Coordinates of C-alpha atoms in Angstrom, one line a residue:
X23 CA 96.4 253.5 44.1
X24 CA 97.8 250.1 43.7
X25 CA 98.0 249.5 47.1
X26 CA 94.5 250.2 47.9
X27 CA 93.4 247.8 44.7
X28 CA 95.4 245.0 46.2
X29 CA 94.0 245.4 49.7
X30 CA 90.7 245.1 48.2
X31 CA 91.5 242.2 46.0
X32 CA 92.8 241.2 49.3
X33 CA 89.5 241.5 51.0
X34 CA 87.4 239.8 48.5
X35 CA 87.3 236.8 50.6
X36 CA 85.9 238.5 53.6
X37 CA 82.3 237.1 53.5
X38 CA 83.2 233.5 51.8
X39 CA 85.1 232.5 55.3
X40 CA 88.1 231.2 56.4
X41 CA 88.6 228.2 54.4
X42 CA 87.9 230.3 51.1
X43 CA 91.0 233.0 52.0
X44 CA 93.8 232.4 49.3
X45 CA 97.0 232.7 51.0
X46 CA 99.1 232.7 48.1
X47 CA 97.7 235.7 47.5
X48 CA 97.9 237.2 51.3
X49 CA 101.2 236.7 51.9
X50 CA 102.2 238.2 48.4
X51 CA 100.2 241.5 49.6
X52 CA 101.5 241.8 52.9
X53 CA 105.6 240.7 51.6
X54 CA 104.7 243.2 48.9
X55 CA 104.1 246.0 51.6
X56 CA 106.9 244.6 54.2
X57 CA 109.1 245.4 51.5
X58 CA 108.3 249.3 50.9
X59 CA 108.6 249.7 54.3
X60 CA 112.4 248.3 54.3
X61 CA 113.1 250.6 51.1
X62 CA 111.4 253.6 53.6
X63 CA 113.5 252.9 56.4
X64 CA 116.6 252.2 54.3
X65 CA 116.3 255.9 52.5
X66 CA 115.1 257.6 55.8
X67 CA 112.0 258.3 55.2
X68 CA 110.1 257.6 58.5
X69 CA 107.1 259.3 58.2
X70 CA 106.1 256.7 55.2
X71 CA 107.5 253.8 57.2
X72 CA 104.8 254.8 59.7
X73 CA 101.9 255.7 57.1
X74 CA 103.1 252.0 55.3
X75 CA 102.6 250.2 58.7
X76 CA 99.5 252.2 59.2
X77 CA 98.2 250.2 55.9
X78 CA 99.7 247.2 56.7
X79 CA 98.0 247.0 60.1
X80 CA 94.7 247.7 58.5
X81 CA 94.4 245.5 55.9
X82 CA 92.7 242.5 55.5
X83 CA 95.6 240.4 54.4
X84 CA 97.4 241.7 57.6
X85 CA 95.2 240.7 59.6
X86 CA 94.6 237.0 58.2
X87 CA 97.7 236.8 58.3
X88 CA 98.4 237.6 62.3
X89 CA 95.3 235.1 63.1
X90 CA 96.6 232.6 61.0
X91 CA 100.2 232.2 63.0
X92 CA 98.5 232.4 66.3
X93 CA 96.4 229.6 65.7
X94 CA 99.0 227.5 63.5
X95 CA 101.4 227.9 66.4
X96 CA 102.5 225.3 69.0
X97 CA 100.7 227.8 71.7
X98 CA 97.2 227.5 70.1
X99 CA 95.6 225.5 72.2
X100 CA 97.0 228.0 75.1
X101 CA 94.5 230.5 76.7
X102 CA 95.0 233.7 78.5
X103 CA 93.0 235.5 81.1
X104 CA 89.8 234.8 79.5
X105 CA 90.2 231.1 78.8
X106 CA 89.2 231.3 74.5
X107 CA 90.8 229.6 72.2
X108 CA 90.3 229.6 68.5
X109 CA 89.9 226.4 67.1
X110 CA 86.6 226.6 64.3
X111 CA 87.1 228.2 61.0
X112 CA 84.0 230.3 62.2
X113 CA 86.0 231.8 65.2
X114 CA 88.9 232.3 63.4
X115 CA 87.1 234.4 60.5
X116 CA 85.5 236.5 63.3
X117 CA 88.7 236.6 65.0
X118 CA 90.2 238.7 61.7
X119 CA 87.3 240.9 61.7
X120 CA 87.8 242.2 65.6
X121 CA 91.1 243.2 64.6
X122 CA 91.0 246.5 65.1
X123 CA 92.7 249.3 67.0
X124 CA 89.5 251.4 67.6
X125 CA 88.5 250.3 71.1
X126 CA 91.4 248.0 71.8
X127 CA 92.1 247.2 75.3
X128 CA 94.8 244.3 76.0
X129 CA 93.9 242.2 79.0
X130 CA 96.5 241.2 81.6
X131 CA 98.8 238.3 81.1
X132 CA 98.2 234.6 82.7
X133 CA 101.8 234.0 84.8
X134 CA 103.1 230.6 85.3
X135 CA 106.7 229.6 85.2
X136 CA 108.8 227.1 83.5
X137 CA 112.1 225.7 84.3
X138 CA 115.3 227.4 82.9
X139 CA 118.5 225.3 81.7
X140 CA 119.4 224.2 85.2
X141 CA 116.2 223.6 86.6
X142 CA 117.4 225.5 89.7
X143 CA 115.3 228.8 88.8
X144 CA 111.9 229.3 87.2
X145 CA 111.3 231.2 84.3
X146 CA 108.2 233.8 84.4
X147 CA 106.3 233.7 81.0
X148 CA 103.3 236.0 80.5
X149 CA 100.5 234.6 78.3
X150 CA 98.6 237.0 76.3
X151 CA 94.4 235.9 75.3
X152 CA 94.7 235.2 71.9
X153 CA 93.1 238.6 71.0
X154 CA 96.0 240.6 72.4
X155 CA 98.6 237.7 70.3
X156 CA 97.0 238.3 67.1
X157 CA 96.8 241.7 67.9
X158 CA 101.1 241.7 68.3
X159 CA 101.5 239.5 65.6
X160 CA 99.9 241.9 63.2
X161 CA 101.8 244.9 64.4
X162 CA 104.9 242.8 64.3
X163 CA 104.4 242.0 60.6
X164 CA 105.2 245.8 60.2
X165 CA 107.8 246.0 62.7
X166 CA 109.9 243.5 61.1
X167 CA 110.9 245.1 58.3
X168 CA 112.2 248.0 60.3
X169 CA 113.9 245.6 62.6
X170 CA 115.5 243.7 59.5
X171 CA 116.7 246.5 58.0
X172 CA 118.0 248.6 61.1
X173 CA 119.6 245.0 62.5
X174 CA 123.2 244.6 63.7
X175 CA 125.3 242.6 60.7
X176 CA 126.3 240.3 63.2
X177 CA 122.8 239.7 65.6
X178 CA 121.8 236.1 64.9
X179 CA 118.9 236.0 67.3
X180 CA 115.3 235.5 66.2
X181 CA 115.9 236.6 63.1
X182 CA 114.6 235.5 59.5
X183 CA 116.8 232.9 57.5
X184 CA 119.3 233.2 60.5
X185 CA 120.2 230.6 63.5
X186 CA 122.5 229.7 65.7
X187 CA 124.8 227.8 63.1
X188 CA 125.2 231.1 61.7
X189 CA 126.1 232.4 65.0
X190 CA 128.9 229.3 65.6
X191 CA 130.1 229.8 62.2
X192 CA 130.9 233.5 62.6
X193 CA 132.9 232.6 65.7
X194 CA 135.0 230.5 63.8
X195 CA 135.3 233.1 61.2
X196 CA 136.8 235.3 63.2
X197 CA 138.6 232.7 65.8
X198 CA 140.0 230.5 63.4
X199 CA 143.2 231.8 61.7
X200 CA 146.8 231.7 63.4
X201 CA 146.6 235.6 64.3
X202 CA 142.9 235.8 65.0
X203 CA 142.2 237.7 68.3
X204 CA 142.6 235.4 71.5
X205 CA 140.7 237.1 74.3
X206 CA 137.0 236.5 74.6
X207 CA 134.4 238.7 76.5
X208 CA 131.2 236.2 77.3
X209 CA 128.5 238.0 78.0
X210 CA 124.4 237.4 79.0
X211 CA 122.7 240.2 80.4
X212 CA 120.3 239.9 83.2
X213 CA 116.9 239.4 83.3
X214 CA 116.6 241.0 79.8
X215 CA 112.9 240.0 78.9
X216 CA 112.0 241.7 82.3
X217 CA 113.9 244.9 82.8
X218 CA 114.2 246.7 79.7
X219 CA 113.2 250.3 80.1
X220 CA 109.2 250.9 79.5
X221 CA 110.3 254.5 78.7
X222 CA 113.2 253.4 76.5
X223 CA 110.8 251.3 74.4
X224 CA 108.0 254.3 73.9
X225 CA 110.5 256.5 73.1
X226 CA 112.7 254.5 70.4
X227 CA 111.2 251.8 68.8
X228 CA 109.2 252.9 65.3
X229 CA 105.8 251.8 66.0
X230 CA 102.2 252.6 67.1
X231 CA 103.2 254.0 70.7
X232 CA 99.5 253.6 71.8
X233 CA 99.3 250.0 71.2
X234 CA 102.9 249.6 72.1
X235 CA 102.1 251.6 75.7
X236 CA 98.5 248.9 76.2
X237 CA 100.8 245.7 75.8
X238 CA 103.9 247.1 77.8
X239 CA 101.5 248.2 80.9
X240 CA 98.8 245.2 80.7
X241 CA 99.5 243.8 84.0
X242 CA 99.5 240.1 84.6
X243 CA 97.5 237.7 87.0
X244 CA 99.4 235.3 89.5
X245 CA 97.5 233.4 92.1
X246 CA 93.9 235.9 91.7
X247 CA 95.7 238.6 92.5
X248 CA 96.5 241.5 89.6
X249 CA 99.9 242.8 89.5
X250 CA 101.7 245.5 87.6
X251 CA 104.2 245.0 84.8
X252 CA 106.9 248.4 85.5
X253 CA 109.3 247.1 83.8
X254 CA 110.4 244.7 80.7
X255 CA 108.6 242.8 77.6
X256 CA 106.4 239.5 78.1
X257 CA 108.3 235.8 77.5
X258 CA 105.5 234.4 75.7
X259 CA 104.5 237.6 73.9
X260 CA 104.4 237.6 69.8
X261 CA 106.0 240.4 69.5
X262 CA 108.8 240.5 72.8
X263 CA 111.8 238.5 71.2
X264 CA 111.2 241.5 68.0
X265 CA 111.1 244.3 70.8
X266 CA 114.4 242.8 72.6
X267 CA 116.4 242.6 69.3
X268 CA 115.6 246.2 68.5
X269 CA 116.5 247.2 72.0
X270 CA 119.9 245.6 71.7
X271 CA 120.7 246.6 68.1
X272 CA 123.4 249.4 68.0
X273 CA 125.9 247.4 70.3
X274 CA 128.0 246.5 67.3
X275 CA 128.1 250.2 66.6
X276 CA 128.5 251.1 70.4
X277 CA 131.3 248.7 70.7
X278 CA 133.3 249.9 67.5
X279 CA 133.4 253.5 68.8
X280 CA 135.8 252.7 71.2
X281 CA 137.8 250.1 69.7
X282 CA 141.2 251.3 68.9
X283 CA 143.4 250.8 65.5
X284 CA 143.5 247.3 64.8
X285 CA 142.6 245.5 67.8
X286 CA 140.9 242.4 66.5
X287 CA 137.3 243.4 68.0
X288 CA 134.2 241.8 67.0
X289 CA 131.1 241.4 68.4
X290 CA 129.0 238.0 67.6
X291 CA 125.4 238.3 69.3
X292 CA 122.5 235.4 69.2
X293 CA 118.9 237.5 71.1
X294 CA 120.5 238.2 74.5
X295 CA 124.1 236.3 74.3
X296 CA 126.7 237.4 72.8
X297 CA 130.7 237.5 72.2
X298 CA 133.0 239.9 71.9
X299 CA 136.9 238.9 70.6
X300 CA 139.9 241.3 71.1
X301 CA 143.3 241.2 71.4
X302 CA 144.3 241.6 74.8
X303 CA 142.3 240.9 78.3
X304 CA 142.9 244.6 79.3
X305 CA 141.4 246.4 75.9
X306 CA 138.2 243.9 76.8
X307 CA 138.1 244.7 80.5
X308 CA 138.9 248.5 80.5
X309 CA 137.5 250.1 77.2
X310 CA 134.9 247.9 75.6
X311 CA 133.1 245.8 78.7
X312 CA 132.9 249.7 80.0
X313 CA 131.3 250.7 76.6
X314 CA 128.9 247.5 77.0
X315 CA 127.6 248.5 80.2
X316 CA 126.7 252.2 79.4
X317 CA 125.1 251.2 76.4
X318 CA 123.0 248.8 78.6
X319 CA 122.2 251.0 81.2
X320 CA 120.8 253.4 78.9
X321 CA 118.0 250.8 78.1
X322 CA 117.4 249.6 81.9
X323 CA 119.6 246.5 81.6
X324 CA 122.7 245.3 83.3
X325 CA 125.3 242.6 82.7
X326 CA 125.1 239.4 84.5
X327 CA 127.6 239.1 87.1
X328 CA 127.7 235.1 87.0
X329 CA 127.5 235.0 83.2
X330 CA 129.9 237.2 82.4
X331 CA 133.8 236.5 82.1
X332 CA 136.7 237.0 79.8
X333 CA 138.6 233.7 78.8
X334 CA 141.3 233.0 76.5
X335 CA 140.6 230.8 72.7
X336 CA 142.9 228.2 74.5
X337 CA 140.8 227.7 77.4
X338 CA 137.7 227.7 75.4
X339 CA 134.2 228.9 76.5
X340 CA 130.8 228.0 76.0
X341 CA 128.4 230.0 73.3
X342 CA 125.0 228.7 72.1
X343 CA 125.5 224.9 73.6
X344 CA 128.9 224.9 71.8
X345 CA 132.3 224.8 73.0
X346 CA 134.9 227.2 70.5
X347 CA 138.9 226.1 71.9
X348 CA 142.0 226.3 70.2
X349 CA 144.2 222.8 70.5
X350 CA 147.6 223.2 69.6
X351 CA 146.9 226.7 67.4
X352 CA 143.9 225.3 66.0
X353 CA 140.5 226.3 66.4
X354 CA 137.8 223.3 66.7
X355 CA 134.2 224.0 68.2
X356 CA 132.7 220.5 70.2
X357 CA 129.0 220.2 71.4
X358 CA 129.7 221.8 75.3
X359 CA 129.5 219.6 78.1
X360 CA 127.0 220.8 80.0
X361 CA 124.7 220.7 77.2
X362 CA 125.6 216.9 76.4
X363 CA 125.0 216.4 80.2
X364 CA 121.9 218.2 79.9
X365 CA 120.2 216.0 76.6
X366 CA 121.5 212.6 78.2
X367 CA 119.5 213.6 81.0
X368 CA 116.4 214.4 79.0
X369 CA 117.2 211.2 77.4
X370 CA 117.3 208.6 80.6
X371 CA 114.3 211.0 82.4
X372 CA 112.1 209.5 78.4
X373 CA 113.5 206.1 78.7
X374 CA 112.7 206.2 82.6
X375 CA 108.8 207.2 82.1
X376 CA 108.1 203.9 79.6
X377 CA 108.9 201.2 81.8
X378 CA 105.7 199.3 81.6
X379 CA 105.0 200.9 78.3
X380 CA 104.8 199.4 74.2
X381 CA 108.8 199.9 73.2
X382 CA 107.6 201.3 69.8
X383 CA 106.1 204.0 71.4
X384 CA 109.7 205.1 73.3
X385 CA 111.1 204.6 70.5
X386 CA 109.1 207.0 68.6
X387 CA 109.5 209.2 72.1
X388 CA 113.4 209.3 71.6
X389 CA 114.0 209.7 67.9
X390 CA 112.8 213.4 67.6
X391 CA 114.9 213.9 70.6
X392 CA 118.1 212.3 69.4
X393 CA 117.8 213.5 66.0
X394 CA 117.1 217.1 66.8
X395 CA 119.9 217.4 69.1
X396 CA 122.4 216.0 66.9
X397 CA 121.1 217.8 63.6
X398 CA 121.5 220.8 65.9
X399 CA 125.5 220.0 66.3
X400 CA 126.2 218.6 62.8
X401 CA 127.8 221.3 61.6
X402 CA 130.5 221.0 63.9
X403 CA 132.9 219.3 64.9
X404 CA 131.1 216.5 66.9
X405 CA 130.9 212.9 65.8
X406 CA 133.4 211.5 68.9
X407 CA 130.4 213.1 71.0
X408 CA 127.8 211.4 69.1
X409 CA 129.8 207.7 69.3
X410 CA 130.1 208.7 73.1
X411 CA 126.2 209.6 73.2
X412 CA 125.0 206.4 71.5
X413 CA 127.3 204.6 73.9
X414 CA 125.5 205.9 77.2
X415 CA 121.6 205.8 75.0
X416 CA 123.2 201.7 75.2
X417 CA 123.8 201.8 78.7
X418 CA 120.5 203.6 79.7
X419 CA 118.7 201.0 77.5
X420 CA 120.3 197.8 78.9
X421 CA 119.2 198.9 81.9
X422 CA 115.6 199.4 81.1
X423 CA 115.7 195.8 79.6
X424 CA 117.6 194.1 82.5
X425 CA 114.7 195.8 84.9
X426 CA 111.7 195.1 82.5
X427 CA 112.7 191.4 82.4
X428 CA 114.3 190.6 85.5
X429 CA 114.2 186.5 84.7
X430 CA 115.9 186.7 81.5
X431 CA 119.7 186.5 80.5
X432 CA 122.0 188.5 78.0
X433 CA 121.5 186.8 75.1
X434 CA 117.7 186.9 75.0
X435 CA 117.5 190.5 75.7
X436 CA 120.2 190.8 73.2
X437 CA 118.1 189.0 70.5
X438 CA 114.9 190.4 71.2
X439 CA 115.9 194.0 71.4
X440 CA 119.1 194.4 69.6
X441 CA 119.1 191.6 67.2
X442 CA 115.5 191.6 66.1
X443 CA 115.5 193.6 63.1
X444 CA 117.7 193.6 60.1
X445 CA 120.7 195.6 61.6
X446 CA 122.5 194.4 64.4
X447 CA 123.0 196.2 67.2
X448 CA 120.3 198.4 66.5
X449 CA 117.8 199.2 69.2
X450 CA 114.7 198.0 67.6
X451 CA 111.2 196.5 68.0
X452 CA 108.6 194.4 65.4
X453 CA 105.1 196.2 65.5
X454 CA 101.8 194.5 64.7
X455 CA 99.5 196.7 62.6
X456 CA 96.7 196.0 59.9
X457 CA 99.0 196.5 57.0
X458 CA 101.2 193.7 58.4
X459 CA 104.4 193.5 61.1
X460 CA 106.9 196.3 60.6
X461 CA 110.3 197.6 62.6
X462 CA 110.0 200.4 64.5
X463 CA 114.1 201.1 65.0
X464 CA 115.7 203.7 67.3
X465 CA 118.1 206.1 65.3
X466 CA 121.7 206.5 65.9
X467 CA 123.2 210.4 66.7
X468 CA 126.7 208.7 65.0
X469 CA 124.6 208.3 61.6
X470 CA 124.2 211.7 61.2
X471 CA 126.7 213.2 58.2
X472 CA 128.8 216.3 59.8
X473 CA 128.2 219.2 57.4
X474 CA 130.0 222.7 57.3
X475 CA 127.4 225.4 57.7
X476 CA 127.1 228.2 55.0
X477 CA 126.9 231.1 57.1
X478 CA 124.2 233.8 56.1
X479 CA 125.8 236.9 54.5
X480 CA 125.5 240.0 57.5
X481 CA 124.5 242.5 55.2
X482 CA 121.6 240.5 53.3
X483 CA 118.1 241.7 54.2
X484 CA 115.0 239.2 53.3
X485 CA 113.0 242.2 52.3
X486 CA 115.3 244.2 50.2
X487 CA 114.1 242.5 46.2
X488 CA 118.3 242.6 45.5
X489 CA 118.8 239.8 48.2
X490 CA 115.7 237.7 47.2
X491 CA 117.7 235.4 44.6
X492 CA 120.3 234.7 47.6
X493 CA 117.6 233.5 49.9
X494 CA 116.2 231.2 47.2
X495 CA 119.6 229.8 46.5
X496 CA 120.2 229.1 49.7
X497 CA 116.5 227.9 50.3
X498 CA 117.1 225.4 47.7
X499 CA 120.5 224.3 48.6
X500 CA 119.4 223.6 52.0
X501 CA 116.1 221.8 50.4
X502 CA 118.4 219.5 48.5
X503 CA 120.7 218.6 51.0
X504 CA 118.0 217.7 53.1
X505 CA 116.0 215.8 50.6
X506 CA 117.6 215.5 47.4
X507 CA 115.6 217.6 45.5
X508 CA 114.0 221.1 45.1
X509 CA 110.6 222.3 45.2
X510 CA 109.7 224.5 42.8
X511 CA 108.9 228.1 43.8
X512 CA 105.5 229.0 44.0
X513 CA 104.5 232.3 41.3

């Protein structure tokens, strides 16, 4: 009874539009029913996990809530197949109303490709009509809760309130003392996306198998021609990186089956990445890589053969754009190479495109850039890297001067673009603007503070009401070292 009285407070707003929908009050309903559905799942009780989602997907609130990401996302101005987009309050009201699973039919996916890390390969990504993305976003919203609850402790990959510092800190966790484990299995499986088991997915994951079977066997379009999907989830899908983490949860468990008596295993996964530590080359090579592959095989997958390899701490490896080595018995992760390589490049390519352009405006280009890489890495050990990164931003920038004025000599470029504002040696540029002249300056990676990361506990679940204080702390810690201050939590 309470739950259908706060579906129809809920759905009080229906006729007053999409502007007049309190979503305070929507996300209270649908965290309210997210959170029954964990308690189902954590006692067993499956058949009301699935009558819970059935509610869930069928409410108003649900479904407000599954238009409202899809059109707040950085894909909103994306189309499918049928080229609409959502952008009027109108469309987006009658967007919630057309929710429904009477009738639904998803339409195929619009192919393109995007380059992966080393721009040698493409990347297929399928993109859903906004229909079919609400459509997966609002089935996801019950999904989640099972996925939270039935998670791995140690699976860091898209994941609420967890990221890939929490990933990097685990490593050192169990890296880090003088008789941690020494042997590391790397492993990336191949192709996950696109060749997990249709049949697998059907038959395992806890959700509406109808809808689930329409998304899985949609189809996509590539040059006017309509192709089958046999295999695999869509990369650019809602509700694929959810489906993935489900498929790989039960590793952990797979891989401590066979682990022998104290033998230093543990596994340390971020979506499809992941770690595994042990003692000795051979336990890794003969017993658990084994136990790795037949648990993959089960779901369609394989490991890749590139990707994969078992190193010692002392060599070091590469996890997450992050380097773990032991120097000298001591464990100290470094931004990797390739992935410095990699942002330096993105870096020069920005610089490179405003040649005859306002310098204010590639400034404002490269700060995101500079400060989201090195907030990424700040939790590590990495300020030599960022000293070494502003030094090459220098070089890349002197040249753009000495090539944008030709005629003139040190000292003036020096003045105008490093001298000009009130710190020296500070990449900078004065601005004209009807308030009055301001300085627009380029940020420095080497300003920003190195920070150990409080990792997320493995066992906390963000819809189990016992954990909620935890989350909050840590919401407002992390508030207040960004900002100084805390904002008070909304009743």
């Amino acid at each position: 009874m309470t739950a259908i009285s706060g579906l129809a407070g809920a759905s009080s707003t229906k006729g007053k539009g999409w502007k007049a929908i309190n979503w305070q009050a929507v996300r209270r309903e649908v965290r309210r029913l997210q959170t029954r559905i964990a308690k189902a799942v954590r006692e067993g009780r499956y058949g009301r996990v699935k009558a819970l989602q059935w509610l869930l997907t069928r409410s108003f609130s649900g479904k407000a809530l599954a238009v409202k990401r899809v059109v707040s996302n950085r894909g909103k101005k994306t189309p499918g197949v049928d080229r609409v987009i959502w952008d009027t309050p109108k469309q987006k009201m009658e967007a919630v109303q057309n929710l429904r699973r009477r009738g639904y039919k998803a339409l195929p996916l619009r192919r393109v490709y995007i380059p992966k890390k080393n721009k040698r390969k493409m990347r297929p990504l399928g993109i859903p009509t906004m229909h079919d993305r609400a459509m997966q976003a609002l089935y996801a919203l019950a999904l989640q809760p099972v996925g939270e609850t039935l998670a791995d402790p140690n699976s860091y990959g898209f994941r609420l309130y967890r990221s890939c510092a929490d990933a990097i800190e685990q490593c050192f966790i169990s890296l880090a003392k003088r008789h941690s484990p020494r042997w590391i299995l790397e492993g990336d499986i191949k192709s996950c996306f696109d060749e997990i088991c249709h049949k697998w997915l059907l038959e395992h994951i806890p959700m509406d198998c109808l809808m689930l079977h329409k998304w899985l066997k949609a189809g996509y379009f590539e040059g006017g021609k309509l192709y089958p999907t046999k295999a695999g989830t869509p990369q650019g899908g809602i509700i694929s990186p959810l489906l993935a983490c489900l498929t790989l949860d039960g590793l952990e468990a797979a891989v401590k089956a066979v682990t022998p008596y104290r033998t230093k295993v543990n596994v340390i996964r971020y979506a499809d990445d992941f770690v595994i530590t042990g003692n000795s080359k051979e336990l890794l090579e003969h017993t658990i890589q084994p136990a790795v592959e037949e648990f993959l095989r089960e779901r369609g997958l394989t490991l890749s053969p590139e990707k994969t390899r078992i190193t010692r701490i002392e060599d070091g490896f590469n996890f997450l754009g992050q380097n773990p080595r032991k120097y000298k018995g001591k464990l100290l992760i470094k931004p990797a190479r390739d992935n410095v390589k990699a942002f330096l490049v993105k870096v020069k390519e920005t610089i490179r495109k405003f040649m005859a352009k306002k310098t204010g405006d590639m400034i404002r280009a490269l700060n995101p850039k500079i400060r989201g890489w090195a907030n990424y890495h700040r939790h590590i050990v990495a300020k030599e890297t960022f000293k070494e990164v502003d030094s090459q931003i220098y070089r890349y920038l002197w040249n753009w001067a000495k090539r944008r004025h030709p005629d003139k000599g040190k000292r003036w470029l020096t003045r105008k673009y490093w001298f000009s504002g009130p710190k020296a040696w500070v990449f900078s540029t004065e601005e004209k603007t009807p308030e009055g002249k301001h300085q627009v300056e380029l940020i420095l990676a080497a300003r920003t503070n190195i920070r150990r990361h409080a990792k997320v506990r493995s066992a906390s679940n963000p819809f189990d009401p016992k954990d909620d204080d935890y989350f909050e702390r840590r919401k407002a810690d992390k508030q207040r070292r960004n900002t100084g201050r805390v904002t008070a939590k909304a009743t």
